[in-house]
Amino acid sequence: MTLPTKTVAQLSARGRTLLFALVVTAGILNLVDRQIIAVLKPTIAADLGWSDDDYGTLAAWFQGGAAFAFLFTGWIVDKLGVKWANPIGVAAWSIAAMAHGWARSMTEFVMIRVSLGATEAMGTPTGIKTIASVLPKNWRSSGFGATNAANSIGAILAPLAIPGVALLVGWRGTFVVAGALGLVWAAVWLIATRRLRFTSQPVGAVDAAAPVGDYGPILRNRQTWAIAVAKILSDATWWLMLFWLPDFFHRQFGLSGVALGVPLAIAYGGAAVGSLLGGGVATRLLSLGYSVNAVRKGILLVAALCVLPVPLVLYVGSYPVTIALMALTLAAHQAFSTNLFALIADVVPQDKLGRVTAFGSFSGNVGGMVIAKVAGLVLTAGLGYLPLFLFASVSYLLAVGWIQLLLPRLRPVEGH
């Protein structure tokens, strides 16, 4: 007997909230899985004899795996649809996370980090496309803001929870536990959506004749390149902070292990606040009748200006002020990122949304891959964090200028 089905449009508010909550939870798991190696870096490095350059190499390989995979995951998400892309993506990166528990050599870690980066590349296009499907368009800014805030919550939970789990099961067991949670999530998603149809089209109907990784149609659009370069510039700073902030606090204040939890939690708490403010303010301004062009670019500019003071963390000499400046920087990034993702949903047709999002994320990961390796080399050379933070301070202003150059006027897609 065929079970009755219904579309997302027929879902109750409670049903939409459940799906949105699952998307948010997937984002948290995604970030926690990748952050374990950063939070436990001192422990793992001491156990396996890693140098700063070795760690930078692993971070760069992770970003490279994600960047390359983004050339395909957008097409995969558009092809599968969010009903199947969600559980497949989460299960795949969870298995990759668990594999860290059995790695011993640098070669094995490189292979597993590449696998984790490649599978986690399903997360961004799937999440963006799911939110665009589940939430009304006037609420997308808030939805993206809440999702980014949840990712920041993952960054808060990581330094607070991971050292405690590692004390109980060791650093290898920590990877296994985190991966197992992802497999549970995939099962819950399949149960929650078993009678739900997300679109009126069957799986595979979108671009059915297009080859894997067919990006030709989107590469001819100015919107794609405006987003791509902005992601390279802004995400480079985000990945710098994500991979190296624990190390910065270790060098600057001698913190390690559980002691890193408080400053990192506060810093990423700032990121969560920035996400919610960036999305909430945008939703409010749009509801008051302000144009998409004014709202998106205005918030992007304000966020960019808030990052300018970040090099001061090297000179203030105050632990609380340093944490506050880092929290401000991460808050600004997430406000920027929230509105950049919302901008994609504003100006890109639904049938290309997965690929444009994925190509933007590919570009952002290229920026992250470069900055991860450069950071390792800069620190190994004894130059400290100043060159890295100077770049971070201007990266968002450069991104805003690039968007304005290519898209002097944002025009939302009709009916989108």
Short mmCIF file of C-alpha atoms in Angstrom, two decimals:
data_model
loop_
_atom_site.label_atom_id
_atom_site.label_comp_id
_atom_site.label_asym_id
_atom_site.label_seq_id
_atom_site.Cartn_x
_atom_site.Cartn_y
_atom_site.Cartn_z
CA MET A 1 0.00 0.00 0.00
CA THR A 2 1.32 3.45 -0.95
CA LEU A 3 1.60 5.82 1.98
CA PRO A 4 -0.05 9.24 1.55
CA THR A 5 2.35 12.12 0.97
CA LYS A 6 2.19 15.87 1.30
CA THR A 7 4.33 18.74 0.09
CA VAL A 8 6.31 21.23 2.16
CA ALA A 9 3.70 23.88 1.31
CA GLN A 10 1.12 21.75 3.15
CA LEU A 11 3.25 21.41 6.27
CA SER A 12 2.05 22.87 9.54
CA ALA A 13 4.16 25.45 11.36
CA ARG A 14 5.24 22.67 13.72
CA GLY A 15 6.39 20.53 10.79
CA ARG A 16 8.41 23.39 9.28
CA THR A 17 9.96 24.08 12.68
CA LEU A 18 11.01 20.44 13.04
CA LEU A 19 12.72 20.39 9.64
CA PHE A 20 14.41 23.71 10.31
CA ALA A 21 15.60 22.42 13.70
CA LEU A 22 17.11 19.38 12.00
CA VAL A 23 18.94 21.60 9.50
CA VAL A 24 20.30 23.67 12.38
CA THR A 25 21.42 20.54 14.23
CA ALA A 26 23.19 19.24 11.12
CA GLY A 27 25.13 22.49 10.93
CA ILE A 28 26.23 22.11 14.55
CA LEU A 29 27.40 18.53 13.93
CA ASN A 30 29.25 19.65 10.80
CA LEU A 31 31.22 22.27 12.68
CA VAL A 32 31.93 20.12 15.76
CA ASP A 33 33.30 17.30 13.60
CA ARG A 34 35.79 19.59 11.87
CA GLN A 35 36.74 21.44 15.08
CA ILE A 36 37.80 18.44 17.14
CA ILE A 37 41.27 18.51 15.62
CA ALA A 38 41.66 22.24 16.36
CA VAL A 39 40.51 22.03 19.98
CA LEU A 40 42.66 18.96 20.70
CA LYS A 41 45.64 20.17 18.65
CA PRO A 42 48.05 20.44 21.62
CA THR A 43 47.18 16.90 22.77
CA ILE A 44 47.23 15.30 19.31
CA ALA A 45 50.38 17.19 18.27
CA ALA A 46 52.22 16.05 21.41
CA ASP A 47 51.07 12.46 20.86
CA LEU A 48 51.98 12.31 17.17
CA GLY A 49 54.83 14.84 17.04
CA TRP A 50 53.19 17.42 14.75
CA SER A 51 54.76 20.83 14.04
CA ASP A 52 52.83 24.03 13.26
CA ASP A 53 53.59 23.46 9.59
CA ASP A 54 52.22 19.89 9.81
CA TYR A 55 48.99 21.20 11.33
CA GLY A 56 48.78 23.92 8.69
CA THR A 57 49.25 21.26 6.02
CA LEU A 58 46.37 19.19 7.43
CA ALA A 59 44.14 22.26 7.57
CA ALA A 60 45.02 23.10 3.96
CA TRP A 61 44.27 19.54 2.80
CA PHE A 62 40.90 19.67 4.57
CA GLN A 63 40.06 22.93 2.79
CA GLY A 64 41.33 21.56 -0.51
CA GLY A 65 39.12 18.48 -0.20
CA ALA A 66 36.10 20.65 0.56
CA ALA A 67 36.90 23.11 -2.23
CA PHE A 68 37.22 20.39 -4.88
CA ALA A 69 34.07 18.63 -3.66
CA PHE A 70 32.03 21.85 -3.87
CA LEU A 71 32.43 21.66 -7.65
CA PHE A 72 30.21 18.57 -7.50
CA THR A 73 28.07 18.80 -4.37
CA GLY A 74 25.93 21.66 -5.68
CA TRP A 75 24.97 19.56 -8.69
CA ILE A 76 24.40 16.53 -6.44
CA VAL A 77 22.09 18.53 -4.16
CA ASP A 78 20.15 19.98 -7.10
CA LYS A 79 19.88 16.48 -8.54
CA LEU A 80 18.92 14.54 -5.39
CA GLY A 81 16.80 17.20 -3.76
CA VAL A 82 17.05 18.03 -0.08
CA LYS A 83 15.08 14.99 1.09
CA TRP A 84 17.95 12.66 0.21
CA ALA A 85 20.89 15.05 0.13
CA ASN A 86 20.51 15.74 3.86
CA PRO A 87 20.87 12.21 5.26
CA ILE A 88 23.42 11.12 2.65
CA GLY A 89 25.63 14.13 3.37
CA VAL A 90 25.45 13.88 7.17
CA ALA A 91 26.05 10.12 7.18
CA ALA A 92 29.03 10.45 4.83
CA TRP A 93 30.87 13.10 6.84
CA SER A 94 30.05 11.30 10.11
CA ILE A 95 31.78 8.16 8.85
CA ALA A 96 34.77 10.26 7.79
CA ALA A 97 34.89 11.83 11.27
CA MET A 98 34.86 8.42 12.93
CA ALA A 99 37.78 7.28 10.77
CA HIS A 100 40.08 9.77 12.56
CA GLY A 101 39.96 7.45 15.56
CA TRP A 102 42.04 4.86 13.73
CA ALA A 103 44.52 7.13 11.90
CA ARG A 104 48.15 7.08 12.99
CA SER A 105 50.46 8.38 10.26
CA MET A 106 50.45 11.83 8.66
CA THR A 107 49.49 10.22 5.35
CA GLU A 108 46.45 8.59 6.93
CA PHE A 109 45.43 11.87 8.55
CA VAL A 110 45.77 13.72 5.24
CA MET A 111 43.55 11.18 3.48
CA ILE A 112 40.92 11.31 6.21
CA ARG A 113 40.96 15.13 6.44
CA VAL A 114 40.45 15.30 2.67
CA SER A 115 37.54 12.86 3.01
CA LEU A 116 36.00 14.88 5.83
CA GLY A 117 36.33 18.13 3.89
CA ALA A 118 34.85 16.56 0.75
CA THR A 119 31.83 15.06 2.53
CA GLU A 120 31.19 18.13 4.70
CA ALA A 121 30.92 20.09 1.44
CA MET A 122 27.40 18.65 1.17
CA GLY A 123 26.37 20.69 4.21
CA THR A 124 26.28 24.24 2.85
CA PRO A 125 24.36 23.81 -0.43
CA THR A 126 21.99 21.34 1.24
CA GLY A 127 21.32 23.67 4.16
CA ILE A 128 20.77 26.75 1.98
CA LYS A 129 18.47 24.88 -0.40
CA THR A 130 16.52 23.31 2.47
CA ILE A 131 15.93 26.64 4.19
CA ALA A 132 14.87 28.20 0.88
CA SER A 133 12.39 25.32 0.48
CA VAL A 134 11.03 25.25 4.02
CA LEU A 135 10.82 28.93 5.03
CA PRO A 136 8.79 31.74 3.40
CA LYS A 137 11.05 34.19 1.54
CA ASN A 138 10.51 37.04 4.03
CA TRP A 139 11.88 34.82 6.79
CA ARG A 140 14.95 33.52 4.96
CA SER A 141 17.28 36.17 6.39
CA SER A 142 16.27 35.16 9.90
CA GLY A 143 16.55 31.51 8.93
CA PHE A 144 20.06 31.91 7.59
CA GLY A 145 20.93 33.99 10.65
CA ALA A 146 19.64 31.31 13.00
CA THR A 147 21.53 28.64 11.06
CA ASN A 148 24.77 30.60 11.25
CA ALA A 149 24.12 31.21 14.94
CA ALA A 150 23.70 27.47 15.42
CA ASN A 151 27.03 26.90 13.68
CA SER A 152 28.53 29.35 16.13
CA ILE A 153 26.89 27.39 18.95
CA GLY A 154 28.74 24.39 17.56
CA ALA A 155 31.94 26.39 17.80
CA ILE A 156 31.03 27.22 21.41
CA LEU A 157 30.20 23.64 22.30
CA ALA A 158 33.36 22.31 20.71
CA PRO A 159 35.90 23.86 23.14
CA LEU A 160 33.56 23.26 26.09
CA ALA A 161 32.52 19.67 25.39
CA ILE A 162 35.36 18.16 23.37
CA PRO A 163 38.07 18.34 26.08
CA GLY A 164 35.66 16.72 28.56
CA VAL A 165 34.79 13.91 26.16
CA ALA A 166 38.49 13.45 25.40
CA LEU A 167 39.21 13.03 29.11
CA LEU A 168 36.68 10.17 29.22
CA VAL A 169 37.39 8.35 25.94
CA GLY A 170 40.64 9.85 24.64
CA TRP A 171 41.09 12.01 21.56
CA ARG A 172 40.50 9.06 19.24
CA GLY A 173 37.26 8.11 20.96
CA THR A 174 36.08 11.71 20.70
CA PHE A 175 36.03 11.47 16.90
CA VAL A 176 34.06 8.21 17.08
CA VAL A 177 31.44 9.63 19.45
CA ALA A 178 30.91 12.72 17.28
CA GLY A 179 30.52 10.63 14.13
CA ALA A 180 28.02 8.30 15.78
CA LEU A 181 25.79 11.29 16.63
CA GLY A 182 25.68 12.15 12.93
CA LEU A 183 24.47 8.66 12.01
CA VAL A 184 21.67 9.02 14.55
CA TRP A 185 20.74 12.38 12.95
CA ALA A 186 20.48 10.78 9.49
CA ALA A 187 18.07 8.16 10.84
CA VAL A 188 15.90 10.83 12.50
CA TRP A 189 15.72 12.85 9.25
CA LEU A 190 14.59 9.81 7.25
CA ILE A 191 11.84 9.11 9.78
CA ALA A 192 10.70 12.75 9.86
CA THR A 193 10.45 13.08 6.06
CA ARG A 194 9.26 9.60 5.09
CA ARG A 195 5.89 10.89 3.82
CA LEU A 196 7.02 14.32 2.66
CA ARG A 197 7.59 15.59 -0.86
CA PHE A 198 9.74 18.74 -1.12
CA THR A 199 8.92 19.72 -4.71
CA SER A 200 6.40 18.85 -7.38
CA GLN A 201 9.21 17.29 -9.43
CA PRO A 202 10.56 13.78 -9.03
CA VAL A 203 14.12 13.26 -7.81
CA GLY A 204 16.55 13.97 -10.64
CA ALA A 205 14.17 16.14 -12.69
CA VAL A 206 16.24 19.29 -12.20
CA ASP A 207 18.92 19.55 -14.88
CA ALA A 208 18.46 15.84 -15.60
CA ALA A 209 20.45 16.05 -18.85
CA ALA A 210 23.29 18.07 -17.40
CA PRO A 211 26.57 16.28 -16.64
CA VAL A 212 27.97 16.10 -13.10
CA GLY A 213 29.48 19.44 -12.14
CA ASP A 214 27.79 21.35 -14.99
CA TYR A 215 28.57 24.91 -13.95
CA GLY A 216 28.55 26.47 -17.42
CA PRO A 217 25.18 28.26 -17.03
CA ILE A 218 26.10 29.85 -13.71
CA LEU A 219 29.68 30.81 -14.62
CA ARG A 220 28.34 33.22 -17.22
CA ASN A 221 26.48 35.23 -14.56
CA ARG A 222 27.91 38.25 -12.76
CA GLN A 223 26.06 37.21 -9.61
CA THR A 224 28.12 34.02 -9.40
CA TRP A 225 31.45 35.85 -9.57
CA ALA A 226 30.36 38.61 -7.21
CA ILE A 227 29.53 35.96 -4.62
CA ALA A 228 32.59 33.79 -5.35
CA VAL A 229 35.22 36.48 -4.82
CA ALA A 230 33.40 37.85 -1.78
CA LYS A 231 33.47 34.35 -0.30
CA ILE A 232 37.20 33.96 -1.00
CA LEU A 233 37.98 37.16 0.87
CA SER A 234 35.58 36.80 3.80
CA ASP A 235 35.86 33.05 4.37
CA ALA A 236 39.66 33.23 4.47
CA THR A 237 39.35 35.19 7.71
CA TRP A 238 36.68 32.86 9.10
CA TRP A 239 38.80 29.76 8.46
CA LEU A 240 41.85 31.51 9.88
CA MET A 241 39.94 32.06 13.13
CA LEU A 242 38.34 28.61 13.12
CA PHE A 243 41.61 26.71 12.75
CA TRP A 244 44.06 29.01 14.52
CA LEU A 245 42.14 30.83 17.28
CA PRO A 246 42.86 28.09 19.86
CA ASP A 247 46.54 28.33 18.94
CA PHE A 248 46.46 32.14 19.22
CA PHE A 249 45.09 31.98 22.78
CA HIS A 250 47.64 29.28 23.59
CA ARG A 251 50.52 31.47 22.37
CA GLN A 252 49.18 34.75 23.75
CA PHE A 253 48.02 33.59 27.19
CA GLY A 254 49.44 30.07 27.63
CA LEU A 255 46.01 28.39 27.55
CA SER A 256 45.42 24.77 26.54
CA GLY A 257 42.90 21.97 26.99
CA VAL A 258 39.87 22.78 29.13
CA ALA A 259 41.26 26.28 29.84
CA LEU A 260 40.63 27.21 26.20
CA GLY A 261 36.91 26.64 26.64
CA VAL A 262 35.98 29.98 28.16
CA PRO A 263 37.67 32.41 25.72
CA LEU A 264 36.65 30.35 22.69
CA ALA A 265 33.07 30.01 23.94
CA ILE A 266 32.81 33.77 24.44
CA ALA A 267 34.37 34.51 21.05
CA TYR A 268 32.02 32.14 19.23
CA GLY A 269 29.14 33.39 21.35
CA GLY A 270 29.82 36.71 19.64
CA ALA A 271 29.53 34.89 16.31
CA ALA A 272 26.11 33.55 17.31
CA VAL A 273 24.93 37.04 18.28
CA GLY A 274 26.20 38.43 14.98
CA SER A 275 24.28 35.79 13.06
CA LEU A 276 21.02 36.52 14.83
CA LEU A 277 21.45 40.29 14.55
CA GLY A 278 22.49 40.14 10.91
CA GLY A 279 19.48 38.02 10.02
CA GLY A 280 16.97 39.67 12.35
CA VAL A 281 17.85 43.24 11.38
CA ALA A 282 17.66 42.35 7.69
CA THR A 283 14.23 40.73 8.12
CA ARG A 284 12.97 43.77 10.03
CA LEU A 285 14.26 46.29 7.49
CA LEU A 286 12.84 44.33 4.56
CA SER A 287 9.45 44.14 6.30
CA LEU A 288 9.55 47.94 6.69
CA GLY A 289 9.85 48.31 2.94
CA TYR A 290 13.57 48.94 2.48
CA SER A 291 15.00 47.53 -0.74
CA VAL A 292 17.00 44.32 -0.88
CA ASN A 293 19.88 46.33 -2.37
CA ALA A 294 20.01 48.78 0.55
CA VAL A 295 19.54 46.16 3.27
CA ARG A 296 22.06 43.60 2.04
CA LYS A 297 24.82 46.06 1.14
CA GLY A 298 24.25 48.22 4.20
CA ILE A 299 24.64 45.30 6.60
CA LEU A 300 27.64 43.95 4.67
CA LEU A 301 29.37 47.33 4.97
CA VAL A 302 28.69 47.72 8.70
CA ALA A 303 29.99 44.19 9.32
CA ALA A 304 33.13 44.91 7.30
CA LEU A 305 33.88 48.02 9.36
CA CYS A 306 33.55 46.04 12.61
CA VAL A 307 36.46 43.77 11.60
CA LEU A 308 38.95 46.62 11.15
CA PRO A 309 40.19 46.67 14.79
CA VAL A 310 41.19 42.97 14.93
CA PRO A 311 45.01 43.58 14.76
CA LEU A 312 44.72 45.41 18.10
CA VAL A 313 44.45 42.05 19.88
CA LEU A 314 48.23 41.80 19.60
CA TYR A 315 48.83 45.05 21.46
CA VAL A 316 46.10 45.65 24.06
CA GLY A 317 47.68 43.22 26.55
CA SER A 318 44.32 42.66 28.21
CA TYR A 319 42.72 39.22 28.30
CA PRO A 320 39.08 40.49 28.47
CA VAL A 321 39.63 43.11 25.75
CA THR A 322 41.29 40.53 23.49
CA ILE A 323 38.33 38.19 23.88
CA ALA A 324 35.91 41.07 23.20
CA LEU A 325 37.72 42.06 20.00
CA MET A 326 37.73 38.47 18.78
CA ALA A 327 34.02 38.16 19.60
CA LEU A 328 33.34 41.35 17.64
CA THR A 329 35.31 40.04 14.66
CA LEU A 330 33.44 36.74 14.61
CA ALA A 331 30.09 38.48 15.11
CA ALA A 332 30.85 40.71 12.14
CA HIS A 333 31.79 37.71 10.00
CA GLN A 334 28.56 35.89 10.75
CA ALA A 335 26.42 38.96 10.11
CA PHE A 336 28.29 39.32 6.81
CA SER A 337 27.94 35.63 5.96
CA THR A 338 24.23 35.52 6.84
CA ASN A 339 23.43 38.33 4.43
CA LEU A 340 25.74 37.02 1.73
CA PHE A 341 23.91 33.67 1.78
CA ALA A 342 20.56 35.49 1.81
CA LEU A 343 21.78 37.53 -1.15
CA ILE A 344 22.33 34.28 -3.06
CA ALA A 345 18.75 33.21 -2.35
CA ASP A 346 17.54 36.70 -3.37
CA VAL A 347 19.15 36.85 -6.82
CA VAL A 348 19.58 33.20 -7.95
CA PRO A 349 16.76 31.04 -9.41
CA GLN A 350 15.79 27.98 -7.35
CA ASP A 351 16.99 25.48 -9.97
CA LYS A 352 20.53 26.94 -9.83
CA LEU A 353 20.62 27.71 -6.12
CA GLY A 354 22.52 24.57 -5.10
CA ARG A 355 25.26 25.09 -7.70
CA VAL A 356 25.73 28.81 -7.08
CA THR A 357 25.88 28.22 -3.32
CA ALA A 358 28.32 25.35 -3.82
CA PHE A 359 30.53 27.37 -6.18
CA GLY A 360 30.59 30.22 -3.67
CA SER A 361 31.51 27.75 -0.94
CA PHE A 362 34.17 26.24 -3.22
CA SER A 363 35.65 29.70 -3.59
CA GLY A 364 35.48 30.32 0.15
CA ASN A 365 37.27 27.05 0.81
CA VAL A 366 39.99 27.97 -1.68
CA GLY A 367 40.51 31.09 0.42
CA GLY A 368 40.52 28.93 3.55
CA MET A 369 42.97 26.44 2.04
CA VAL A 370 45.41 29.21 1.13
CA ILE A 371 45.18 31.00 4.47
CA ALA A 372 45.56 27.74 6.43
CA LYS A 373 48.85 26.91 4.73
CA VAL A 374 50.06 30.51 4.73
CA ALA A 375 49.34 30.77 8.46
CA GLY A 376 51.42 27.68 9.17
CA LEU A 377 54.33 29.04 7.12
CA VAL A 378 54.08 32.55 8.62
CA LEU A 379 54.08 31.21 12.18
CA THR A 380 56.86 28.72 11.47
CA ALA A 381 58.94 31.60 10.09
CA GLY A 382 58.48 33.45 13.39
CA LEU A 383 56.48 36.36 11.95
CA GLY A 384 53.62 35.95 14.41
CA TYR A 385 49.96 36.75 13.81
CA LEU A 386 50.32 40.40 12.73
CA PRO A 387 50.46 39.77 8.94
CA LEU A 388 47.49 37.44 9.20
CA PHE A 389 45.36 39.82 11.26
CA LEU A 390 46.22 42.77 9.00
CA PHE A 391 44.82 40.84 6.05
CA ALA A 392 41.75 39.89 8.10
CA SER A 393 41.05 43.52 8.98
CA VAL A 394 40.58 44.62 5.34
CA SER A 395 39.27 41.41 3.74
CA TYR A 396 35.58 42.24 4.26
CA LEU A 397 35.87 45.79 2.94
CA LEU A 398 37.50 44.38 -0.20
CA ALA A 399 34.60 41.93 -0.53
CA VAL A 400 31.99 44.70 -0.23
CA GLY A 401 33.80 46.76 -2.85
CA TRP A 402 33.87 43.79 -5.22
CA ILE A 403 30.13 43.13 -4.83
CA GLN A 404 29.37 46.79 -5.50
CA LEU A 405 31.57 46.73 -8.61
CA LEU A 406 29.87 43.68 -10.14
CA LEU A 407 26.34 44.19 -8.79
CA PRO A 408 25.74 47.92 -8.44
CA ARG A 409 22.03 47.18 -8.06
CA LEU A 410 20.65 43.95 -6.56
CA ARG A 411 17.51 42.73 -8.34
CA PRO A 412 15.64 39.88 -6.63
CA VAL A 413 14.48 36.99 -8.84
CA GLU A 414 10.77 37.29 -9.62
CA GLY A 415 8.59 34.98 -7.54
CA HIS A 416 11.57 33.72 -5.54
#
